[in-house]
JSON list of C-alpha atoms in Angstrom, two decimals:
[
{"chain": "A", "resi": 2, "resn": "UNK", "atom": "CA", "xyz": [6.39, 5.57, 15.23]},
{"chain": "A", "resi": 3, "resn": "UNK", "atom": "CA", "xyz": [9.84, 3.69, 16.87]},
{"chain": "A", "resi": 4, "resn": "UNK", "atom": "CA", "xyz": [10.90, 5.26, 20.67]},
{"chain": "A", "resi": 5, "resn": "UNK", "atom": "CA", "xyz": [13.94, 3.78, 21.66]},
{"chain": "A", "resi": 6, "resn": "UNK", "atom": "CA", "xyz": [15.77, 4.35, 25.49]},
{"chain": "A", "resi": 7, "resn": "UNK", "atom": "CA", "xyz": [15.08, 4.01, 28.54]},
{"chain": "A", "resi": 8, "resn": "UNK", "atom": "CA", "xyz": [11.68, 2.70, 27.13]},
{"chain": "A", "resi": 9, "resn": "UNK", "atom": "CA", "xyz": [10.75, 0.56, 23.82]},
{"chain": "A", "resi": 10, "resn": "UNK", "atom": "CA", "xyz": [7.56, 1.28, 21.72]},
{"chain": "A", "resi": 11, "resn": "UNK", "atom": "CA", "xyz": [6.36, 0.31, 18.50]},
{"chain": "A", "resi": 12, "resn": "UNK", "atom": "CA", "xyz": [3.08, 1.75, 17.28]},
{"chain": "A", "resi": 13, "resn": "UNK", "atom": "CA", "xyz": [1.46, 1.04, 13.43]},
{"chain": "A", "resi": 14, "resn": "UNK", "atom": "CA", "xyz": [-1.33, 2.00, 11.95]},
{"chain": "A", "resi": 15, "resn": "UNK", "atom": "CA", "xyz": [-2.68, 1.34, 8.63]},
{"chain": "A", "resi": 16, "resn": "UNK", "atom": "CA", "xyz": [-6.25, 1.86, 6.61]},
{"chain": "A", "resi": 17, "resn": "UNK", "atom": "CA", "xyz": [-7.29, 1.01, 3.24]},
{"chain": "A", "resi": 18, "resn": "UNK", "atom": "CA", "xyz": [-10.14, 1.68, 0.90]},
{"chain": "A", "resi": 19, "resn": "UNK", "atom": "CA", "xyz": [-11.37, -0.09, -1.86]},
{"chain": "A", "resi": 20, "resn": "UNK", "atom": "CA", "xyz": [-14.01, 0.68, -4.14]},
{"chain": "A", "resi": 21, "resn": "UNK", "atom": "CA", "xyz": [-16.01, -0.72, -7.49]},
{"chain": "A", "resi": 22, "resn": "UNK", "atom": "CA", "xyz": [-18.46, 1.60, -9.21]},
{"chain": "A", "resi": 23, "resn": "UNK", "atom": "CA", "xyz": [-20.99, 1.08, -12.15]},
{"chain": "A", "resi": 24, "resn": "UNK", "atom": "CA", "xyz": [-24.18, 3.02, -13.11]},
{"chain": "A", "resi": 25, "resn": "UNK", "atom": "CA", "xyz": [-26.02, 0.26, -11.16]},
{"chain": "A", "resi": 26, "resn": "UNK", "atom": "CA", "xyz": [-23.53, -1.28, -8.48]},
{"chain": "A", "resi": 27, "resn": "UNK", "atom": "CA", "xyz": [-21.37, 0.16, -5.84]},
{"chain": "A", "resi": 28, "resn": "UNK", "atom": "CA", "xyz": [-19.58, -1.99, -3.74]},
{"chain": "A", "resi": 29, "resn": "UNK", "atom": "CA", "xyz": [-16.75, -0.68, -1.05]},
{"chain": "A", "resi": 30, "resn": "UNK", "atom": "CA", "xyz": [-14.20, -2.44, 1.24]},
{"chain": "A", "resi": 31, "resn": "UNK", "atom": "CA", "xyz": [-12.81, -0.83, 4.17]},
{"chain": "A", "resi": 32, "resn": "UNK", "atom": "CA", "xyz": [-10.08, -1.57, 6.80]},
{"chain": "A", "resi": 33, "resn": "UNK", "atom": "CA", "xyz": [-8.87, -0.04, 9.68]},
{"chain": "A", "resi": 34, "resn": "UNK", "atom": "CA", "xyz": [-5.82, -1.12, 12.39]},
{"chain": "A", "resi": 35, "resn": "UNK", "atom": "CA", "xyz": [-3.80, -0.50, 14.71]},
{"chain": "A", "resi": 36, "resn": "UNK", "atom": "CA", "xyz": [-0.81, -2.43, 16.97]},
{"chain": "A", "resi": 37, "resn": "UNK", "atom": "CA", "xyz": [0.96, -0.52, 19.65]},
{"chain": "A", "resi": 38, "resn": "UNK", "atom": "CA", "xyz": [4.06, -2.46, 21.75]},
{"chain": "A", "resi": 39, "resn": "UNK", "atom": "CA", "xyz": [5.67, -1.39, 24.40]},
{"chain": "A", "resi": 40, "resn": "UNK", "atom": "CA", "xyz": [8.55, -2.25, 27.26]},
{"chain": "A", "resi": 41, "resn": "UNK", "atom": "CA", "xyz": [10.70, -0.83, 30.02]},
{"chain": "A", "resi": 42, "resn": "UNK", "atom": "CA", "xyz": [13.47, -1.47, 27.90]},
{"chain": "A", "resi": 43, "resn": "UNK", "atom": "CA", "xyz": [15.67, -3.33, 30.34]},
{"chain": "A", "resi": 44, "resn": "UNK", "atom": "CA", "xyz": [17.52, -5.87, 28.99]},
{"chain": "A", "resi": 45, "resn": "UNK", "atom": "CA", "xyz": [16.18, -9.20, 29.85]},
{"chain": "A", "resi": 46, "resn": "UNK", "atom": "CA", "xyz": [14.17, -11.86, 28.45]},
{"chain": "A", "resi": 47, "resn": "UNK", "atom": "CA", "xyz": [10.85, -10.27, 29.05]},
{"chain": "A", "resi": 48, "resn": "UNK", "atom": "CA", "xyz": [8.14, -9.81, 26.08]},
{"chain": "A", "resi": 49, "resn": "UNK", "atom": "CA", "xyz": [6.88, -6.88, 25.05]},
{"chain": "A", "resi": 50, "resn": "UNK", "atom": "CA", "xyz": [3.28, -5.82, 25.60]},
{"chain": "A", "resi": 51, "resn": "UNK", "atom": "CA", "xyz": [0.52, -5.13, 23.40]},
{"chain": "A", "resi": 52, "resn": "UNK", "atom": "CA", "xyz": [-1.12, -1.92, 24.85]},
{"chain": "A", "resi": 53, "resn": "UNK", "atom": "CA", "xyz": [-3.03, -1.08, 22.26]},
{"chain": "A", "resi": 54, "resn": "UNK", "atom": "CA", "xyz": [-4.65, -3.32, 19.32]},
{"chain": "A", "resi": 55, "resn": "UNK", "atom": "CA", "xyz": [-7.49, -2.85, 17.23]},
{"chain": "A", "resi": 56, "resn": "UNK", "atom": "CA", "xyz": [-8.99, -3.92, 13.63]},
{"chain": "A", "resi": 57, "resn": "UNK", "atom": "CA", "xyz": [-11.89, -3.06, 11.65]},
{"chain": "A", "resi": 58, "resn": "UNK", "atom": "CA", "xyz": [-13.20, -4.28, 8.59]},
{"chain": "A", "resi": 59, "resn": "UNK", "atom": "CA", "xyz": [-16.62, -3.31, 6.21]},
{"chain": "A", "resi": 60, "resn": "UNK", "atom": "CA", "xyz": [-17.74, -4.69, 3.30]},
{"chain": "A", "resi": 61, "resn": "UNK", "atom": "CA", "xyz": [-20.92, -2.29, 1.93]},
{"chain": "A", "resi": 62, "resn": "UNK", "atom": "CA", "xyz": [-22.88, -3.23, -1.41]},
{"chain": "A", "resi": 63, "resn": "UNK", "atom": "CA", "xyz": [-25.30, -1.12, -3.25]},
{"chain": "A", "resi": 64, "resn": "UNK", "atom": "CA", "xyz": [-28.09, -1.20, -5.93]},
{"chain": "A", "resi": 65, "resn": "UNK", "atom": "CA", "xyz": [-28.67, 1.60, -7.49]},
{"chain": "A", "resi": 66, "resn": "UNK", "atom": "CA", "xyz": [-32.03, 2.33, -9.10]},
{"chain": "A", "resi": 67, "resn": "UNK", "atom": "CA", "xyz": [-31.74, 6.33, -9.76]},
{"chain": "A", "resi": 68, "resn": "UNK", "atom": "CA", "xyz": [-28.41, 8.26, -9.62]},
{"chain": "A", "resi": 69, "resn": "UNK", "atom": "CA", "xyz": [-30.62, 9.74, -6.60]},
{"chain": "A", "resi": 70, "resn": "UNK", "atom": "CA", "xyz": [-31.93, 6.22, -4.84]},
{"chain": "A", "resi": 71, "resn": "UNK", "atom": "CA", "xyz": [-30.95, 2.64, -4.44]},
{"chain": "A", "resi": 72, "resn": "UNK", "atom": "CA", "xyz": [-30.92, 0.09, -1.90]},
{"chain": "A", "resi": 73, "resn": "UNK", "atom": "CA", "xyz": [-27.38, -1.18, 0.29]},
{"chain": "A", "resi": 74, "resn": "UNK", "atom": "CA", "xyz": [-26.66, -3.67, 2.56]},
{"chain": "A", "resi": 75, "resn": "UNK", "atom": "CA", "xyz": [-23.34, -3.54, 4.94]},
{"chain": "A", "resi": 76, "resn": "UNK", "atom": "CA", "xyz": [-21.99, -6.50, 7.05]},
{"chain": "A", "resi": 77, "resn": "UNK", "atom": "CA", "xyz": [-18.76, -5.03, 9.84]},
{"chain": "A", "resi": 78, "resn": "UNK", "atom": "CA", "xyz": [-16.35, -6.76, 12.12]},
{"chain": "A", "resi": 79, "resn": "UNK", "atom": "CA", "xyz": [-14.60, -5.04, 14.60]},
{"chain": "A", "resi": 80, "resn": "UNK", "atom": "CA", "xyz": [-12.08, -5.54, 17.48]},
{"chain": "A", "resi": 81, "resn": "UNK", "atom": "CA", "xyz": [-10.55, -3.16, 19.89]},
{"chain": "A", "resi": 82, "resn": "UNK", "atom": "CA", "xyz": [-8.80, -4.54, 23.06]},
{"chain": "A", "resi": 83, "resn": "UNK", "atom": "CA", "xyz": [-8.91, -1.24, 24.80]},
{"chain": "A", "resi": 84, "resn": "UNK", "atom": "CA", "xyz": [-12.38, -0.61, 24.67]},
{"chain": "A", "resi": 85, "resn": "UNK", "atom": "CA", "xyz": [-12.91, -4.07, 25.60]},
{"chain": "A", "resi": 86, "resn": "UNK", "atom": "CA", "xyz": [-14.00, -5.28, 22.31]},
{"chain": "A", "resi": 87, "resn": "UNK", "atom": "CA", "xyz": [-13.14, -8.95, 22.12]},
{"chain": "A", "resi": 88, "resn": "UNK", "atom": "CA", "xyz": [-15.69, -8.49, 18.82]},
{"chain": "A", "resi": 89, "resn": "UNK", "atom": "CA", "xyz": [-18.55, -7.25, 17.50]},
{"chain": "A", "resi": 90, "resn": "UNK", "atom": "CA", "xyz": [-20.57, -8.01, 14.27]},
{"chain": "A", "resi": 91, "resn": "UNK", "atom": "CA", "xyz": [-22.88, -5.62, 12.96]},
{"chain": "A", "resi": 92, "resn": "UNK", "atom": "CA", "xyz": [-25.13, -5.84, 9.94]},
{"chain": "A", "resi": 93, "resn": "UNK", "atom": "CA", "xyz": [-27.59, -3.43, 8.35]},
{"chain": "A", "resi": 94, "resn": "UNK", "atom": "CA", "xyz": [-29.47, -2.56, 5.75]},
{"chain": "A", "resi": 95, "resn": "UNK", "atom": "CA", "xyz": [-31.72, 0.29, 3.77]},
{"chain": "A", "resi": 96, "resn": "UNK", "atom": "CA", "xyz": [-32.09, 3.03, 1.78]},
{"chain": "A", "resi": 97, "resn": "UNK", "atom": "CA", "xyz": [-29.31, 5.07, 0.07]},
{"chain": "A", "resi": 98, "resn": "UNK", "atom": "CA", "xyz": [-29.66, 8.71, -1.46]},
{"chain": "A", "resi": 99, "resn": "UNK", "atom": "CA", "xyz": [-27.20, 9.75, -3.26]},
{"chain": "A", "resi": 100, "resn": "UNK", "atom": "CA", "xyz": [-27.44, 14.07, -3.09]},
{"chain": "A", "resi": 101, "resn": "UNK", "atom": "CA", "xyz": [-24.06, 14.80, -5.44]},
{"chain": "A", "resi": 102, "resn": "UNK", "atom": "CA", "xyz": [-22.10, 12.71, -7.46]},
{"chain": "A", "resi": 103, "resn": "UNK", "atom": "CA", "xyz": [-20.29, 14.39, -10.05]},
{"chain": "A", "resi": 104, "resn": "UNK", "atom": "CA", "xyz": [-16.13, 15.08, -11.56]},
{"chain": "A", "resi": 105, "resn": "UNK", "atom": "CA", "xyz": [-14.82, 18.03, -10.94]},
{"chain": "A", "resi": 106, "resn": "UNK", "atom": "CA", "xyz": [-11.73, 19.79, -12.74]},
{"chain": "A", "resi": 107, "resn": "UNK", "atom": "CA", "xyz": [-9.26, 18.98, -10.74]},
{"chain": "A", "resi": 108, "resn": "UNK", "atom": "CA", "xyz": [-9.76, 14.97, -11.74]},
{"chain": "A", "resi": 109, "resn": "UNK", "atom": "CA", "xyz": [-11.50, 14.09, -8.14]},
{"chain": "A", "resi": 110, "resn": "UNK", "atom": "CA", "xyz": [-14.95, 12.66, -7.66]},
{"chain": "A", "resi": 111, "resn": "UNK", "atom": "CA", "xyz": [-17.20, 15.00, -5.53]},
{"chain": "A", "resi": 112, "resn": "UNK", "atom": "CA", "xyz": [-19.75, 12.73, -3.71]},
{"chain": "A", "resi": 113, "resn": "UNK", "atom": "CA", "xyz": [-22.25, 13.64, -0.56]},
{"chain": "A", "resi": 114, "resn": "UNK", "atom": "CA", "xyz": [-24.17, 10.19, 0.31]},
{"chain": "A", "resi": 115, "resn": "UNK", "atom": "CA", "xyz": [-26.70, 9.56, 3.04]},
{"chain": "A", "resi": 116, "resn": "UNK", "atom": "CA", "xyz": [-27.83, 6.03, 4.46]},
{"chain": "A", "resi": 117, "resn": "UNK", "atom": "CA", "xyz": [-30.68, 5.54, 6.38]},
{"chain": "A", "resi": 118, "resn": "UNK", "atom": "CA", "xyz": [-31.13, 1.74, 7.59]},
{"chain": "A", "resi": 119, "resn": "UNK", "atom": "CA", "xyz": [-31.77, -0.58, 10.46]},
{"chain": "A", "resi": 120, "resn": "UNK", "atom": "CA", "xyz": [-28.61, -1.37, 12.16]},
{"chain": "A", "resi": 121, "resn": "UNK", "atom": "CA", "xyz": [-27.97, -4.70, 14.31]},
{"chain": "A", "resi": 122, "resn": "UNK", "atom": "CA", "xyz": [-24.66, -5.49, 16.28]},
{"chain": "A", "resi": 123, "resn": "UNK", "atom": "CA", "xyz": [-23.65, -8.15, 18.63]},
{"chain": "A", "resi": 124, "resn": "UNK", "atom": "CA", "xyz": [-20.40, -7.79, 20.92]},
{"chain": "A", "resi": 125, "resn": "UNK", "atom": "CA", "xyz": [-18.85, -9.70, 22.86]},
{"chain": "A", "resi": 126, "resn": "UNK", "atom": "CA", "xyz": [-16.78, -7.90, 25.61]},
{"chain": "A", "resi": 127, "resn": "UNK", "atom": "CA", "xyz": [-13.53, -8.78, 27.61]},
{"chain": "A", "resi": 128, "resn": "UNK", "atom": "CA", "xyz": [-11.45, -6.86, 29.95]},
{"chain": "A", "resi": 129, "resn": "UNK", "atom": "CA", "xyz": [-7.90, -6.97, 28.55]},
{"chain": "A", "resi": 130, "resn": "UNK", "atom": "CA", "xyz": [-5.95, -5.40, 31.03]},
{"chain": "A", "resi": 131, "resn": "UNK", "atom": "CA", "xyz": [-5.32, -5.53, 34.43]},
{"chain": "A", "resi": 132, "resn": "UNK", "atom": "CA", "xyz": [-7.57, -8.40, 36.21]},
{"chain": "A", "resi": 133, "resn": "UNK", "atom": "CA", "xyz": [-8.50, -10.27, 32.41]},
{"chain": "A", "resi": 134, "resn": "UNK", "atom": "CA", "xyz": [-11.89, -11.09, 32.75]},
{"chain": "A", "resi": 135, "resn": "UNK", "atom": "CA", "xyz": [-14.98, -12.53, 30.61]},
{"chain": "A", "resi": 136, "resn": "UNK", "atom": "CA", "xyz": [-17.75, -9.08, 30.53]},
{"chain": "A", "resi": 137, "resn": "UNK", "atom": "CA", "xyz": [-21.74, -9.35, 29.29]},
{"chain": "A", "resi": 138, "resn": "UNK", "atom": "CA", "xyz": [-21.72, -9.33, 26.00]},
{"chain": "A", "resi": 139, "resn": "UNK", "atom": "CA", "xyz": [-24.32, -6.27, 24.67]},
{"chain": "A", "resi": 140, "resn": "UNK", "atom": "CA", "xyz": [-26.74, -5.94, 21.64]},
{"chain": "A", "resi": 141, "resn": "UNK", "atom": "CA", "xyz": [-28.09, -3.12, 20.07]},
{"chain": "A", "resi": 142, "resn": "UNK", "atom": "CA", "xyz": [-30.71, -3.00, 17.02]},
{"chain": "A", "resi": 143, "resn": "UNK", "atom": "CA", "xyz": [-31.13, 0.89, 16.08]},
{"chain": "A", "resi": 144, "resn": "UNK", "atom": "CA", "xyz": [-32.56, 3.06, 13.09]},
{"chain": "A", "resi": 145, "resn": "UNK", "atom": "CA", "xyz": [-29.50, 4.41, 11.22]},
{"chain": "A", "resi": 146, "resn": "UNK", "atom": "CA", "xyz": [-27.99, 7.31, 9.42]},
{"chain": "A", "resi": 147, "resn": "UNK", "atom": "CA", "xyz": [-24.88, 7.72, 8.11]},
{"chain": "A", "resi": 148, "resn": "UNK", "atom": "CA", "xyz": [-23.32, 10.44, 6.09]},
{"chain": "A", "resi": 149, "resn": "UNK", "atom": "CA", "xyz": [-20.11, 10.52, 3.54]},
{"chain": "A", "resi": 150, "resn": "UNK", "atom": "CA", "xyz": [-18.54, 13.24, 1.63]},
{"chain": "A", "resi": 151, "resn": "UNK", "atom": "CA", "xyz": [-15.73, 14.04, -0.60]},
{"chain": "A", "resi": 152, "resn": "UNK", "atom": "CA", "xyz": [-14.92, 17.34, -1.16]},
{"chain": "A", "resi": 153, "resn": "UNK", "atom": "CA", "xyz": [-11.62, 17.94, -3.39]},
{"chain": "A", "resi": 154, "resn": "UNK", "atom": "CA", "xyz": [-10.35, 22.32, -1.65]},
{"chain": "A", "resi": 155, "resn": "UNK", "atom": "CA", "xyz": [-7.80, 22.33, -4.78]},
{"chain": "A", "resi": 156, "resn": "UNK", "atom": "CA", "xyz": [-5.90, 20.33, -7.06]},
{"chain": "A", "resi": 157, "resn": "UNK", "atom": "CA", "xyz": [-3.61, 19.12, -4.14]},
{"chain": "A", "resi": 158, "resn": "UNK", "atom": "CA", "xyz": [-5.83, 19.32, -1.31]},
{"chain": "A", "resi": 159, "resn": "UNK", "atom": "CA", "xyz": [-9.03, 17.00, -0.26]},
{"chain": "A", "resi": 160, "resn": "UNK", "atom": "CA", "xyz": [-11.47, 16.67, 2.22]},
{"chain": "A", "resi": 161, "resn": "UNK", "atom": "CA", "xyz": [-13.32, 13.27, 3.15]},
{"chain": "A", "resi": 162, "resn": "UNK", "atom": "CA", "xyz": [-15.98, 13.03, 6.14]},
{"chain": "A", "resi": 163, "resn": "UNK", "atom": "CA", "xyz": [-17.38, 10.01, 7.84]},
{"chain": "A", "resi": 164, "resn": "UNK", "atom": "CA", "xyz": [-20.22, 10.38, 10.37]},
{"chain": "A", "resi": 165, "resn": "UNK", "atom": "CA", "xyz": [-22.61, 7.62, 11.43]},
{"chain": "A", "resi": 166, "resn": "UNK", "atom": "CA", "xyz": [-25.06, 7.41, 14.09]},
{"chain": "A", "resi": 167, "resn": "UNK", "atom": "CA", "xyz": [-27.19, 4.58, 16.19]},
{"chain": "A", "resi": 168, "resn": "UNK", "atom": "CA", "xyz": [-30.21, 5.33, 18.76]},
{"chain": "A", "resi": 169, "resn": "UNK", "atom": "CA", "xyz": [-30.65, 1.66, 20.36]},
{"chain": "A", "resi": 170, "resn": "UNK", "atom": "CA", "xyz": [-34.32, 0.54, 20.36]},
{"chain": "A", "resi": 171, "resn": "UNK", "atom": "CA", "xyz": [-33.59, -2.52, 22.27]},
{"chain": "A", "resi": 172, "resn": "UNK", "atom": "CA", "xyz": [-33.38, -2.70, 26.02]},
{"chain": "A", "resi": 173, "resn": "UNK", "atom": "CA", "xyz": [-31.00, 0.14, 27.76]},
{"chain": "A", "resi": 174, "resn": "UNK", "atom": "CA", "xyz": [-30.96, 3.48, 26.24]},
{"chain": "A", "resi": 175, "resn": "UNK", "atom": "CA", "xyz": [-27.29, 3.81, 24.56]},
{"chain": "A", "resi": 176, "resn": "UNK", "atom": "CA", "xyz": [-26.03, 6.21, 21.51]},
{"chain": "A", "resi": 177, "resn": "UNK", "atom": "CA", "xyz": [-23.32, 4.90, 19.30]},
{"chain": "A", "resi": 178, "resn": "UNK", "atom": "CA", "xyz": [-21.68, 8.07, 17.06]},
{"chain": "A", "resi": 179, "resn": "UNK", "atom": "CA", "xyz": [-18.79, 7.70, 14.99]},
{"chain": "A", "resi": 180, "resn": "UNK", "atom": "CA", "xyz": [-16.86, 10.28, 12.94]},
{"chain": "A", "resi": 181, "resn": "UNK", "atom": "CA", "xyz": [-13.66, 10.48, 10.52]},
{"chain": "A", "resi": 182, "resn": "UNK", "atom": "CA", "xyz": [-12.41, 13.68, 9.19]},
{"chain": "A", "resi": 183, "resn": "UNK", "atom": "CA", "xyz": [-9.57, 13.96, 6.52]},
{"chain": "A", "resi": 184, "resn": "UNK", "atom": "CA", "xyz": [-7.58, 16.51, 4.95]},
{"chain": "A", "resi": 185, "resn": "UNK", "atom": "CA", "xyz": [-5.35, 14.93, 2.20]},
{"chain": "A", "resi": 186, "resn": "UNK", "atom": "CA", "xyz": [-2.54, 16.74, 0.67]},
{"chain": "A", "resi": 187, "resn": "UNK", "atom": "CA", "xyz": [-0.97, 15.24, -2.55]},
{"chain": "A", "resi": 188, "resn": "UNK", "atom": "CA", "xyz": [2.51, 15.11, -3.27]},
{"chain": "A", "resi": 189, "resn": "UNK", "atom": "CA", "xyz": [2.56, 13.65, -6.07]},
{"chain": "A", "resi": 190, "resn": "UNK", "atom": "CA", "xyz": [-0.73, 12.52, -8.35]},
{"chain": "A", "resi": 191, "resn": "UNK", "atom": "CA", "xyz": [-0.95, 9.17, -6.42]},
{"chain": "A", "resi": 192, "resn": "UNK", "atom": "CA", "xyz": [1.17, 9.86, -2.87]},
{"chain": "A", "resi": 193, "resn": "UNK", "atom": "CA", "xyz": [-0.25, 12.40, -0.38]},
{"chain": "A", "resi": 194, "resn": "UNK", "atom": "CA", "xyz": [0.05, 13.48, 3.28]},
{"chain": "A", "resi": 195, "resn": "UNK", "atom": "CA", "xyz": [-2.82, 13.14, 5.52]},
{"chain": "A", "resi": 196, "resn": "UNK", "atom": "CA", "xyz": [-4.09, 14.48, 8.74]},
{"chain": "A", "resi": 197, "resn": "UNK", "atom": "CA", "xyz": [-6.90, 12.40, 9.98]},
{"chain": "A", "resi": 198, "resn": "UNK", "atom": "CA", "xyz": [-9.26, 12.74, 13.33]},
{"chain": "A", "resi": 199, "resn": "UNK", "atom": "CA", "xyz": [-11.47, 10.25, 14.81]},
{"chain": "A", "resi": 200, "resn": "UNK", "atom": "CA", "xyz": [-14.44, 10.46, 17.30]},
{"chain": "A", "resi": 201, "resn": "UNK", "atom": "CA", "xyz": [-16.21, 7.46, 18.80]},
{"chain": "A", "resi": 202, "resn": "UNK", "atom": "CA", "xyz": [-18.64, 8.42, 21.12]},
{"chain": "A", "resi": 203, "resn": "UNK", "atom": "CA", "xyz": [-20.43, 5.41, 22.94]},
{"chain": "A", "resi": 204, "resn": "UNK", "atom": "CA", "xyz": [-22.88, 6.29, 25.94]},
{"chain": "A", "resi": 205, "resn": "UNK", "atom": "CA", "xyz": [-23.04, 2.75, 27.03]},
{"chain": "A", "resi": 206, "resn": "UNK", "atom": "CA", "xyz": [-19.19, 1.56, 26.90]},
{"chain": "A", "resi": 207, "resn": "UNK", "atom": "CA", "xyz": [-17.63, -1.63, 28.83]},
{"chain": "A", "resi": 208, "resn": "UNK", "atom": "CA", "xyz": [-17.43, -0.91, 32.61]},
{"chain": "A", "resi": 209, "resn": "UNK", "atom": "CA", "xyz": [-14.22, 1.31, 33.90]},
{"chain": "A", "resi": 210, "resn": "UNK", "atom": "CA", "xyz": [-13.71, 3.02, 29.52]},
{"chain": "A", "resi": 211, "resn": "UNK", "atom": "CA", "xyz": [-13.92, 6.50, 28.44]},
{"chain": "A", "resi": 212, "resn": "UNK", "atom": "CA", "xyz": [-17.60, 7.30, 26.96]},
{"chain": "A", "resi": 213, "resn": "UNK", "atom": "CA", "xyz": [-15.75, 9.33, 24.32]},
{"chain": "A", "resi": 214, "resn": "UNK", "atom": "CA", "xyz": [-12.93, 8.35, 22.28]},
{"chain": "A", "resi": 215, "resn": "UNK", "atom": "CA", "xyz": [-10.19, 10.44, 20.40]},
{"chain": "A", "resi": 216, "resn": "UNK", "atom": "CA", "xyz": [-7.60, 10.23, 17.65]},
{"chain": "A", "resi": 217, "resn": "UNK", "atom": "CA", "xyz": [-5.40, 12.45, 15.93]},
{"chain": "A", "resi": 218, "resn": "UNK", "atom": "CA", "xyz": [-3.37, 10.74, 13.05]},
{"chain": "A", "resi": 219, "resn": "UNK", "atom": "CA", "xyz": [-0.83, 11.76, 10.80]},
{"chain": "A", "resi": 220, "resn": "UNK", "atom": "CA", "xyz": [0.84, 9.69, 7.82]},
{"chain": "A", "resi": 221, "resn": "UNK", "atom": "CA", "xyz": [1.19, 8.97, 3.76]},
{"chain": "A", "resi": 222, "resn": "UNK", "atom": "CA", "xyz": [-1.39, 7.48, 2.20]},
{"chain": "A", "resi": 223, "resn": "UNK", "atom": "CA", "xyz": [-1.35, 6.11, -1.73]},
{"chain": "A", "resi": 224, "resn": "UNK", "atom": "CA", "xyz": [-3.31, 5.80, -4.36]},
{"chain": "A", "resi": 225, "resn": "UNK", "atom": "CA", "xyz": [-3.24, 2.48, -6.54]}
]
């Protein structure tokens, strides 16, 4: 999105999804990010500034045993200036059940997936804007669960659902939950419009941010 006038702002955001399957291995890459710029649009020599920027990036392997049960391990990096995220690692590891896996007619993979794990993060927290300052960093080690489904409506239409969730077991009580929803509509067999919402809920965030986060996105996505 480009506004242009008495103010100047720049916003992009991009995600990609990558994934190898055999009867045995899974192995999926995932990236997330987003750069917003902004300025009064006067013309001088002043810079722009970054008001909003944010990455994330997941790597997640799996070993499958039974098309029902296998093993994964998942290593994450993440950075969001307006949370206060300078960056946090997270690692975790455990079982995987696979509940559906199976083609359906209209070419699409339906697939319902639940993790259950032990979940370990680290992050390191600054305060960005206004008075930039160095904040405690925070670690959490929690008992995991995380859910993913894709549902193809139609020959046109799919839905995909992310939803993960962390009780912390170590030191202050704090819930992490994070959720994707998206409704794909194809254009073509590899181009489609999207409508995608995102939920972050964290009941322990950096001093003077929202407990609950909330994004409504809509683009093109393709299909290589």
């Amino acid at each position: 999105m480009l506004l242009a006038g008495n103010s100047r702002a720049l916003s992009l955001t991009a995600d990609g999804l990558a994934e190898y399957r055999t009867k045995v291995w899974v192995a999926t890459f995932m990236v997330d990010g987003v750069l917003d710029t902004a300025d009064s649009g006067e013309d001088d020599d002043s810079s722009e500034d970054v008001v909003a920027e944010a990455l994330s990036v997941s790597v997640r392997g799996e070993r499958r045993f039974t098309p029902l049960l296998g093993v994964y391990a998942l290593v994450d990096a993440k950075t969001d200036h307006l949370s206060s995220v300078e960056l946090r690692l997270d690692g975790e590891a455990g079982i995987a059940f696979t509940l559906l896996e199976r083609d359906t007619k209209y070419a699409e993979q339906q697939l319902l997936r639940v993790d259950l794990g032990l979940h370990y993060s680290n992050e390191a927290r600054f305060q960005y804007f206004e008075d930039e300052q160095d904040l405690p960093n925070v670690d959490l080690l929690a008992p995991g669960a995380r859910l993913t489904l894709y549902y193809p409506v139609n020959e046109r239409v799919k839905f995909t659902q992310y939803l993960e969730f962390f009780p912390n077991i170590l030191g202050d009580t704090r819930f992490l939950v994070e959720s994707t929803s998206k409704f794909s509509t194809y254009i073509t067999h590899r181009l489609a419009l999207s409508t995608n919402l995102e939920v972050g809920i964290d009941t322990a965030p950096a001093a003077g941010k929202a407990v609950a986060d909330l994004a409504l996105t809509l683009g093109a996505e393709f299909e290589f």
